[in-house]
């Protein structure tokens, strides 16, 4: 992978993206190239470039100096492109089959050129369209367990671990999560965004001091526990998949945080489909994805734990303590993600895509209720089966 610093930053257009691909000789000389900007995320430009015979294609991802979803009033560091490409590179050394290949990066232009995954489906859209992803939970359970274990103090020499903590210091993107996930939705903040009908539900959240105390504890974990290198934004829009392949993309929010965070974000984004689906069989399938993700995560992590050279990992009960803490934390983080995607700044199409207005409001109310419940009651749960049982009971009430 080449990394250069040869250019002055300028945001690309479809034409200049093609010119860059030609300059870098990524395609055979003389081929006619086509390009389309396909970015539908909140922050970046994404160019899909392919040749006339559709034999070769690439993705050029470029960070903008501001958050696309808000505009120039929300400036944002270009350094996130470097964090993202370094995280992809590190993840590739641990789980090469579960991340896209990086071909080239340019820090000054804030670009990463990578494998085109457009033959796969973004999991959020696929789930909304009722696709099956039979291997997804196994792959994500492994992705989380392996990337987190291998970047933690359980696996690394303390000097290496601290060097990585420094390398992946990501204050601006962490601040987005601190505000948008942990703070704004729980207060009457300007950034919040919800339908008028949900105002009484939002006010109930803002006045629920038991809930806010628990969110404060979760935010404290996020702020202070440099346990492992997280993906940092592991929602279903950050995963491409089909029936046999899974690729995790977009780790620009990567930083050292608590193990439960990635798990919680993934659980929450699956739960949107559990909450909005009307079909019993689909609801069961979503719950089975959640259950299996946890089982694969804990089994894989426990297996890797045996390799640890840290003396304390041999002490009876320590692994169980780490797993139990991560499990309870993950339920709390799930709740925060459910609530923020409902009344906070950045929404999801699982909820906003429900065309019938009353149905959408009802789905959002259920999301807020489940979110608050998981945050407040997370410590009661000691197994994923209990959580699944409780979610089923919750839906019937
Ligand atoms: C202003 S950025 C909003 C959200 O988009 C990203 O994908 C993260 O989830 C962030 O919170
Ligand atoms: Mg993203």
PDB file of N, CA and C and ligand atoms in Angstrom, residues 42-43 67 69-70 74 76 176-177 180-181 232-233 235 238 252-253 265 337 340-341 345-346, ligand 1:
ATOM      1  N   UNK A  42     -22.945  10.137   6.097  1.00  0.00           N
ATOM      2  CA  UNK A  42     -23.074  11.472   6.684  1.00  0.00           C
ATOM      3  C   UNK A  42     -21.862  12.363   6.478  1.00  0.00           C
ATOM      4  N   UNK A  43     -20.717  11.764   6.091  1.00  0.00           N
ATOM      5  CA  UNK A  43     -19.489  12.549   6.195  1.00  0.00           C
ATOM      6  C   UNK A  43     -18.647  12.707   4.930  1.00  0.00           C
ATOM      7  N   UNK A  67     -18.673  17.987   8.076  1.00  0.00           N
ATOM      8  CA  UNK A  67     -19.606  16.853   8.071  1.00  0.00           C
ATOM      9  C   UNK A  67     -20.666  17.106   7.001  1.00  0.00           C
ATOM     10  N   UNK A  69     -23.449  15.809   6.361  1.00  0.00           N
ATOM     11  CA  UNK A  69     -24.843  15.790   6.812  1.00  0.00           C
ATOM     12  C   UNK A  69     -25.281  17.141   7.406  1.00  0.00           C
ATOM     13  N   UNK A  70     -24.319  17.919   7.928  1.00  0.00           N
ATOM     14  CA  UNK A  70     -24.653  19.206   8.547  1.00  0.00           C
ATOM     15  C   UNK A  70     -24.269  20.353   7.614  1.00  0.00           C
ATOM     16  N   UNK A  74     -20.160  22.656  10.294  1.00  0.00           N
ATOM     17  CA  UNK A  74     -19.600  21.645  11.213  1.00  0.00           C
ATOM     18  C   UNK A  74     -18.272  21.137  10.644  1.00  0.00           C
ATOM     19  N   UNK A  76     -14.681  19.459  10.216  1.00  0.00           N
ATOM     20  CA  UNK A  76     -14.260  18.150  10.729  1.00  0.00           C
ATOM     21  C   UNK A  76     -12.874  17.805  10.187  1.00  0.00           C
ATOM     22  N   UNK A 176     -17.974  13.712  18.349  1.00  0.00           N
ATOM     23  CA  UNK A 176     -19.274  13.525  17.676  1.00  0.00           C
ATOM     24  C   UNK A 176     -20.083  12.472  18.418  1.00  0.00           C
ATOM     25  N   UNK A 177     -19.436  11.346  18.733  1.00  0.00           N
ATOM     26  CA  UNK A 177     -20.150  10.269  19.440  1.00  0.00           C
ATOM     27  C   UNK A 177     -20.539  10.713  20.849  1.00  0.00           C
ATOM     28  N   UNK A 180     -23.463  13.212  20.104  1.00  0.00           N
ATOM     29  CA  UNK A 180     -24.665  12.727  19.394  1.00  0.00           C
ATOM     30  C   UNK A 180     -25.231  11.428  19.964  1.00  0.00           C
ATOM     31  N   UNK A 181     -24.375  10.606  20.562  1.00  0.00           N
ATOM     32  CA  UNK A 181     -24.870   9.332  21.105  1.00  0.00           C
ATOM     33  C   UNK A 181     -25.181   9.461  22.597  1.00  0.00           C
ATOM     34  N   UNK A 232     -15.784   1.682  16.188  1.00  0.00           N
ATOM     35  CA  UNK A 232     -16.282   2.985  16.614  1.00  0.00           C
ATOM     36  C   UNK A 232     -17.595   3.424  15.972  1.00  0.00           C
ATOM     37  N   UNK A 233     -18.023   2.743  14.911  1.00  0.00           N
ATOM     38  CA  UNK A 233     -19.291   3.148  14.253  1.00  0.00           C
ATOM     39  C   UNK A 233     -19.887   1.919  13.559  1.00  0.00           C
ATOM     40  N   UNK A 235     -22.425   0.190  12.770  1.00  0.00           N
ATOM     41  CA  UNK A 235     -23.855   0.024  12.468  1.00  0.00           C
ATOM     42  C   UNK A 235     -24.000  -0.776  11.177  1.00  0.00           C
ATOM     43  N   UNK A 238     -22.401   0.186   7.943  1.00  0.00           N
ATOM     44  CA  UNK A 238     -20.935   0.058   7.834  1.00  0.00           C
ATOM     45  C   UNK A 238     -20.533  -1.370   7.470  1.00  0.00           C
ATOM     46  N   UNK A 252     -13.614   5.117  10.402  1.00  0.00           N
ATOM     47  CA  UNK A 252     -13.020   6.436  10.664  1.00  0.00           C
ATOM     48  C   UNK A 252     -13.227   6.902  12.105  1.00  0.00           C
ATOM     49  N   UNK A 253     -14.169   6.256  12.829  1.00  0.00           N
ATOM     50  CA  UNK A 253     -14.396   6.596  14.240  1.00  0.00           C
ATOM     51  C   UNK A 253     -13.532   5.743  15.175  1.00  0.00           C
ATOM     52  N   UNK A 265     -23.458  -1.230  19.361  1.00  0.00           N
ATOM     53  CA  UNK A 265     -23.902  -0.544  18.140  1.00  0.00           C
ATOM     54  C   UNK A 265     -24.472  -1.533  17.134  1.00  0.00           C
ATOM     55  N   UNK A 337     -27.718   3.919  21.428  1.00  0.00           N
ATOM     56  CA  UNK A 337     -27.783   3.979  19.958  1.00  0.00           C
ATOM     57  C   UNK A 337     -29.244   3.974  19.494  1.00  0.00           C
ATOM     58  N   UNK A 340     -30.583   7.545  20.231  1.00  0.00           N
ATOM     59  CA  UNK A 340     -30.032   8.652  19.456  1.00  0.00           C
ATOM     60  C   UNK A 340     -30.461   8.609  17.987  1.00  0.00           C
ATOM     61  N   UNK A 341     -30.648   7.397  17.428  1.00  0.00           N
ATOM     62  CA  UNK A 341     -31.069   7.315  16.020  1.00  0.00           C
ATOM     63  C   UNK A 341     -32.548   7.663  15.860  1.00  0.00           C
ATOM     64  N   UNK A 345     -29.561  13.592  16.069  1.00  0.00           N
ATOM     65  CA  UNK A 345     -29.286  14.225  14.760  1.00  0.00           C
ATOM     66  C   UNK A 345     -29.293  13.265  13.586  1.00  0.00           C
ATOM     67  N   UNK A 346     -28.724  12.088  13.792  1.00  0.00           N
ATOM     68  CA  UNK A 346     -28.457  11.241  12.637  1.00  0.00           C
ATOM     69  C   UNK A 346     -29.377  10.017  12.662  1.00  0.00           C
TER      70      UNK A 346
HETATM   71  C1  LIG B   1     -22.337  14.108  12.015  1.00  0.00           C
HETATM   72  S1  LIG B   1     -21.982  12.443  11.814  1.00  0.00           S
HETATM   73  C2  LIG B   1     -23.360  11.553  12.320  1.00  0.00           C
HETATM   74  C3  LIG B   1     -23.157  10.104  12.439  1.00  0.00           C
HETATM   75  O1  LIG B   1     -22.710   9.541  11.219  1.00  0.00           O
HETATM   76  C4  LIG B   1     -21.713   8.570  11.469  1.00  0.00           C
HETATM   77  O2  LIG B   1     -21.913   7.420  10.729  1.00  0.00           O
HETATM   78  C5  LIG B   1     -21.743   8.322  12.955  1.00  0.00           C
HETATM   79  O3  LIG B   1     -22.670   7.328  13.304  1.00  0.00           O
HETATM   80  C6  LIG B   1     -22.139   9.660  13.457  1.00  0.00           C
HETATM   81  O4  LIG B   1     -22.631   9.650  14.761  1.00  0.00           O
END
